Coordinates of C-alpha atoms and ligand atoms in Angstrom, one line a residue:
X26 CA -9.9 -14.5 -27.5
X27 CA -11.2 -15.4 -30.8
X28 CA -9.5 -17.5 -32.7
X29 CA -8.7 -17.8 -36.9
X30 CA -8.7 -21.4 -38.1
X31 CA -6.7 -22.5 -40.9
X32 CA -6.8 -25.0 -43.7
X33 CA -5.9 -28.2 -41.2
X34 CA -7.6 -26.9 -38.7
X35 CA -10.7 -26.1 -40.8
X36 CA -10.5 -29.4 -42.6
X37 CA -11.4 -31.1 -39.0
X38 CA -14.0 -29.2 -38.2
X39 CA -15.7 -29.7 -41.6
X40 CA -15.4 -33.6 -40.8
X41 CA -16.4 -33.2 -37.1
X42 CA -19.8 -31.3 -38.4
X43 CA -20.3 -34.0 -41.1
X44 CA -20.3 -36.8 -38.4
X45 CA -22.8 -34.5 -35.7
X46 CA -25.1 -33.9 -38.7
X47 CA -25.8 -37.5 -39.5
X48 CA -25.7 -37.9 -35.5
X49 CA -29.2 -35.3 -35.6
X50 CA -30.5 -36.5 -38.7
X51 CA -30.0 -39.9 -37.2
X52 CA -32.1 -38.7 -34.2
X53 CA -34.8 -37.3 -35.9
X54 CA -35.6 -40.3 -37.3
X55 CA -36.4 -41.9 -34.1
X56 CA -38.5 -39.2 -32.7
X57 CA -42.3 -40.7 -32.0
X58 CA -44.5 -40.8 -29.5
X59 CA -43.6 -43.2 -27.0
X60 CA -39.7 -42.7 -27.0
X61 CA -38.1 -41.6 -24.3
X62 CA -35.7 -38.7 -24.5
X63 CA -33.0 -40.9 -22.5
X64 CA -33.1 -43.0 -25.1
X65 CA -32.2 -40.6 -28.0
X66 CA -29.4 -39.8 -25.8
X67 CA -28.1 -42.9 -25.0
X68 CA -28.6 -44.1 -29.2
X69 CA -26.4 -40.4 -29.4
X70 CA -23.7 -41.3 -27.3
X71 CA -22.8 -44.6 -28.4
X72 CA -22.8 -43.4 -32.1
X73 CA -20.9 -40.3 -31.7
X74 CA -18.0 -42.9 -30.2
X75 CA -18.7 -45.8 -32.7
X76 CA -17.5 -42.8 -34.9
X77 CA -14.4 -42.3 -32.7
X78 CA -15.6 -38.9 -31.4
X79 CA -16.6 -37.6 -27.9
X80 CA -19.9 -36.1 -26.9
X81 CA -18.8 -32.7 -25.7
X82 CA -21.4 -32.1 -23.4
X83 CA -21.1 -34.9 -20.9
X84 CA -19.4 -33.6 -18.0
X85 CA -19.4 -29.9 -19.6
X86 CA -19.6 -28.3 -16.6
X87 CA -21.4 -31.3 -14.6
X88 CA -23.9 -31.5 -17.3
X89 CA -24.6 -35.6 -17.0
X90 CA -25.5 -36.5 -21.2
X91 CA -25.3 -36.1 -24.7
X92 CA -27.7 -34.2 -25.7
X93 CA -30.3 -32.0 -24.8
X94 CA -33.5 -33.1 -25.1
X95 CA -35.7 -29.9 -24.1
X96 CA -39.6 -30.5 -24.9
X97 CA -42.3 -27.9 -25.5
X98 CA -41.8 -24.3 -23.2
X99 CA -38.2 -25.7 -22.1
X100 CA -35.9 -23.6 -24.5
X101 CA -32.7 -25.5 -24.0
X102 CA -30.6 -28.0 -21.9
X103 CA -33.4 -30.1 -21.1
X104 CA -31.7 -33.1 -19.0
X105 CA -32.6 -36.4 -21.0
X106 CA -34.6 -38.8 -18.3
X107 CA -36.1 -42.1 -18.6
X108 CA -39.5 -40.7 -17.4
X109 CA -39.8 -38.0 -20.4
X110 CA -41.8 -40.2 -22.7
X111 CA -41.9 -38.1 -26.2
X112 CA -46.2 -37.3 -26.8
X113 CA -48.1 -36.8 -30.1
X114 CA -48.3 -33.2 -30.4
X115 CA -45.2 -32.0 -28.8
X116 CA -42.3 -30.0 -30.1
X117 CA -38.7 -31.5 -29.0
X118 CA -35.4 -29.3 -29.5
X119 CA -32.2 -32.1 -29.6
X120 CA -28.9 -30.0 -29.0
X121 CA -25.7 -32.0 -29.7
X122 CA -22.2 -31.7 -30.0
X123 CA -19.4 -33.6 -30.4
X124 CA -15.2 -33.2 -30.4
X125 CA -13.4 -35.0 -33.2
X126 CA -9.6 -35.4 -32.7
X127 CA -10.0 -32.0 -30.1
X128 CA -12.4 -29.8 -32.6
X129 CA -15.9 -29.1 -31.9
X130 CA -19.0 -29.3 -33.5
X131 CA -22.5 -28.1 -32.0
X132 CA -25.9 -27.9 -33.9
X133 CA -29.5 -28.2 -32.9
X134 CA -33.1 -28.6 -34.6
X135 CA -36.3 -29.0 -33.4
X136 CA -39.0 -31.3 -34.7
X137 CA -42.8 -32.0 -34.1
X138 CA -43.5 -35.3 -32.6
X139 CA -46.1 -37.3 -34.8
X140 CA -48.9 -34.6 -35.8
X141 CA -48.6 -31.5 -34.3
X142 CA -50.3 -28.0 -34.6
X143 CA -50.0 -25.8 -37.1
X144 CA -49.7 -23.1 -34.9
X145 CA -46.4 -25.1 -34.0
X146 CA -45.2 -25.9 -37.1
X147 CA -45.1 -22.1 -37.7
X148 CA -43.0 -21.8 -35.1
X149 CA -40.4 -24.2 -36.2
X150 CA -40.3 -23.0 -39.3
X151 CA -40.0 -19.2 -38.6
X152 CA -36.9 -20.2 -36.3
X153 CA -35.3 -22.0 -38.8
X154 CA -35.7 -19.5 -41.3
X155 CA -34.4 -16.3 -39.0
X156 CA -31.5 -18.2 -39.0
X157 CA -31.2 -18.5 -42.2
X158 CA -32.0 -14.5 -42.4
X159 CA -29.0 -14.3 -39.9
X160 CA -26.5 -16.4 -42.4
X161 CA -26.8 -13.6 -44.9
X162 CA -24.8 -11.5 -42.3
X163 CA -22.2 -14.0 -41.0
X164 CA -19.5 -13.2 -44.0
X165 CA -17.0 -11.1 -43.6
X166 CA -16.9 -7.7 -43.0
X167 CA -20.1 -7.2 -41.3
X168 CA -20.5 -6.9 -37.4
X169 CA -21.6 -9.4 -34.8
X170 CA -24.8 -7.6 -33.7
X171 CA -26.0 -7.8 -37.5
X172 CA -26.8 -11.2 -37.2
X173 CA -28.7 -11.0 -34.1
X174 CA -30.2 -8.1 -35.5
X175 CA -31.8 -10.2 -38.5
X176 CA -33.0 -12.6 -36.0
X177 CA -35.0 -10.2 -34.0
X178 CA -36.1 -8.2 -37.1
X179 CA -37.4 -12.1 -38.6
X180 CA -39.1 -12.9 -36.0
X181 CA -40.8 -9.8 -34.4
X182 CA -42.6 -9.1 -37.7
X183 CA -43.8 -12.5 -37.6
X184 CA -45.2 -12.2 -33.8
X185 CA -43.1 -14.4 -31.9
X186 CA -40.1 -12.8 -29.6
X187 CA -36.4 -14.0 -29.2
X188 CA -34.6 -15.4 -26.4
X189 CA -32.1 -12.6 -24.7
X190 CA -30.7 -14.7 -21.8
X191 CA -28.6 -17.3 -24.2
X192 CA -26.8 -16.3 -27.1
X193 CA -24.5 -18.2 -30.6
X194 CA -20.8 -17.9 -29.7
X195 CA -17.8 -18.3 -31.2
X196 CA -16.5 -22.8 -31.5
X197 CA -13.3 -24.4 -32.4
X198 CA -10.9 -26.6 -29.8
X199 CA -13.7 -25.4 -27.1
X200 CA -17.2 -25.7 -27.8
X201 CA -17.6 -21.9 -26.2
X202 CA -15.1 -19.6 -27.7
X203 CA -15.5 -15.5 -28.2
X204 CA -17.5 -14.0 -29.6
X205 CA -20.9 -14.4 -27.9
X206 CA -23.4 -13.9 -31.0
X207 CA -26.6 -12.5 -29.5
X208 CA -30.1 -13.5 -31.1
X209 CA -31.5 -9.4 -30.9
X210 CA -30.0 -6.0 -31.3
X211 CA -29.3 -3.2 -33.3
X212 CA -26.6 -3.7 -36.4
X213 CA -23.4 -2.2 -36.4
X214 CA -22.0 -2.9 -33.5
X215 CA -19.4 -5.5 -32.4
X216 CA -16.6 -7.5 -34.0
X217 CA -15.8 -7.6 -37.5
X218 CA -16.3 -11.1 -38.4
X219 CA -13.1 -12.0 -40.8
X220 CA -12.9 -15.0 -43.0
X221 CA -11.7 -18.0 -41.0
X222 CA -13.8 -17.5 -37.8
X223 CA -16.4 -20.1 -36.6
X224 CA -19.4 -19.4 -35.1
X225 CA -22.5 -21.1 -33.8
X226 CA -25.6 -19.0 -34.9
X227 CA -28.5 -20.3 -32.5
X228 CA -31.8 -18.2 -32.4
X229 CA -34.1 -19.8 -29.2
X230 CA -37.4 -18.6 -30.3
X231 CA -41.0 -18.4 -28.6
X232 CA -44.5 -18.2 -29.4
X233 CA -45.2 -15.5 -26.0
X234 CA -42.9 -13.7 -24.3
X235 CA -38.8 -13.9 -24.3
X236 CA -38.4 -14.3 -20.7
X237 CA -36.8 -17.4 -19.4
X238 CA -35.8 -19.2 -16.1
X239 CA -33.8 -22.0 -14.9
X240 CA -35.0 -25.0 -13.2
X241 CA -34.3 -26.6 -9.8
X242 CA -32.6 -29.5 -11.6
X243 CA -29.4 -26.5 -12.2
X244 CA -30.0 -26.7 -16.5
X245 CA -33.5 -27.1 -17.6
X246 CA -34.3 -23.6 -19.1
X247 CA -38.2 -22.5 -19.6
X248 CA -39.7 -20.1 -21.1
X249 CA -41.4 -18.1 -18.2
X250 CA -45.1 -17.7 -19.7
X251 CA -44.8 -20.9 -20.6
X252 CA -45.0 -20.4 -24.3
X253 CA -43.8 -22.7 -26.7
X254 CA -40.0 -22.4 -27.9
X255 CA -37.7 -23.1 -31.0
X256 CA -33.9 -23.9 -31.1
X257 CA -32.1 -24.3 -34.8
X258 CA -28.3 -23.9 -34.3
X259 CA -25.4 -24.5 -36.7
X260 CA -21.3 -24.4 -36.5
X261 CA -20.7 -21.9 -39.4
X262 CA -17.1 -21.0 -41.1
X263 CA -16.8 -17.5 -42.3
X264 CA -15.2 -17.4 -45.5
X265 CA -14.6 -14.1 -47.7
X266 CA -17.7 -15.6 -50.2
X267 CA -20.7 -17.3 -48.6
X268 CA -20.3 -18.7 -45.3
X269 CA -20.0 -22.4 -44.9
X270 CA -22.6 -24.4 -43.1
X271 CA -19.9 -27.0 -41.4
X272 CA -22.7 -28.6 -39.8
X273 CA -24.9 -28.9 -42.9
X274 CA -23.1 -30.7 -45.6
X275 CA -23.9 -29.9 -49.0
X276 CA -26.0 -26.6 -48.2
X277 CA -26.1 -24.2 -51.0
X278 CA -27.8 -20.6 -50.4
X279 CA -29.7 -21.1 -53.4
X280 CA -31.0 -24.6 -52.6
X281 CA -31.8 -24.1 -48.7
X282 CA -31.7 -27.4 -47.3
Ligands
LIG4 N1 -25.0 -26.7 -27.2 C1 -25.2 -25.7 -26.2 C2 -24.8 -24.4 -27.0 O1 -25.3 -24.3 -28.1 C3 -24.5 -25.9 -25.0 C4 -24.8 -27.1 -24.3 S1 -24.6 -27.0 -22.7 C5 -24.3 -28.5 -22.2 O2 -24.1 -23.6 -26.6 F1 -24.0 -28.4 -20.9 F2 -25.3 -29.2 -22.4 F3 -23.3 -29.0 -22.8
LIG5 CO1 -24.2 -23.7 -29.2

């Protein structure tokens, strides 16, 4: 069922995405070689309740922290562990979300850790901007698959290939509500998004081929060439103007960032 949130209801989510994005700007400030993902998760968890917030995913269906903390070809939900000790050169994707008084916020960047190539770099950046190339669909009026469209279109022209196995979906009082919004496709198709909706836009990206697996640990996903991969998510409200970037405060189209 997807839900329409209203003024109240849209007020909370605005402050809930406020408080995640100083969680992951936080975060990224303490990414270096030598850290250890468990310790960005444990720094997450006890400010996301200093704030009076819960983590959402702890316990989200078993899942046992935070954040996830998924480094190089791992694409998402990378379980944080005292033995992942961040190295110069890597890529890291931190995934977080939180519930403030029962409404969710979810976002996700990925960042280089100390130098890193600029092959890698490239990457990053041509994930982060096919979801910005996604944005200019999520208003009103257009249909779901037009934002995964514009991800796919981004990306393939720029030689990397998108994630099919996980997809954006819809957020409110649960962190996965409908409507699933894939990262490929052809436009048209779908639901009408209609002002009021919230979405998570999350384009997973990699350098070789889109194929992915699970790990024996249950979560860890890979990418199966074991290419390099991207994650840059967002909770979004659709308005009838330009959509609003709950998880970004103070983002103006014309700015960007
Ligand atoms: N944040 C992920 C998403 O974007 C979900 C995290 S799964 C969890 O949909 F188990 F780690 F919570
Ligand atoms: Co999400």
């Amino acid at each position: 069922m997807i839900t329409i949130k209203n003024a109240a209801q849209i007020a909370k989510m605005r402050e809930a995405g406020a408080m995640l994005h100083d969680v992951l700007t936080q975060l990224k400030g303490k990414i270096e070689p030598g850290m250890t993902t468990k310790e960005l998760d444990r720094f997450a968890e006890k400010l996301i309740r200093s704030y009076g917030a819960v983590p959402s995913f702890l316990n989200y269906e078993g899942y046992p922290a935070s954040i996830c903390a998924s480094v190089d070809s791992q694409v998402v939900h990378g379980i944080p562990s005292a033995s992942t000790v961040l190295k110069e050169g890597q890529i890291i994707s931190i995934d977080c979300g939180l519930i403030l008084d029962g409404w969710q916020s979810d976002s996700a960047f990925t960042a280089g850790v100390g130098k890193i190539s600029d092959d890698a770099q490239r990457l990053i950046d041509v994930t982060e901007e096919s979801f910005f190339a996604a944005l200019d669909f999520a208003r009103a009026g257009c249909r779901i698959s037009d934002i995964g469209h514009a991800v796919q279109q981004y990306v393939e022209q720029r030689g990397f290939s998108t994630v099919r196995a996980l997809c954006g979906h819809g957020i409110g009082r649960e962190m996965h509500e409908d409507p699933q919004v894939p990262n490929y496709g052809i436009p048209g198709h779908g639901v009408r998004l209609r002002s009021g909706m919230t979405i998570c836009i999350e384009p997973m990206i990699a350098a070789g081929d889109y194929h992915v697996k699970t790990l024996k640990d249950g979560w860890t996903v890979v990418t199966t060439d074991g290419s390099l991969c991207s994650h840059y998510e967002h909770t979004i409200l659709i308005t009838d103007g330009e959509p609003e970037l709950l998880s970004l405060p103070g983002y103006h189209k014309e700015e960007k960032r």
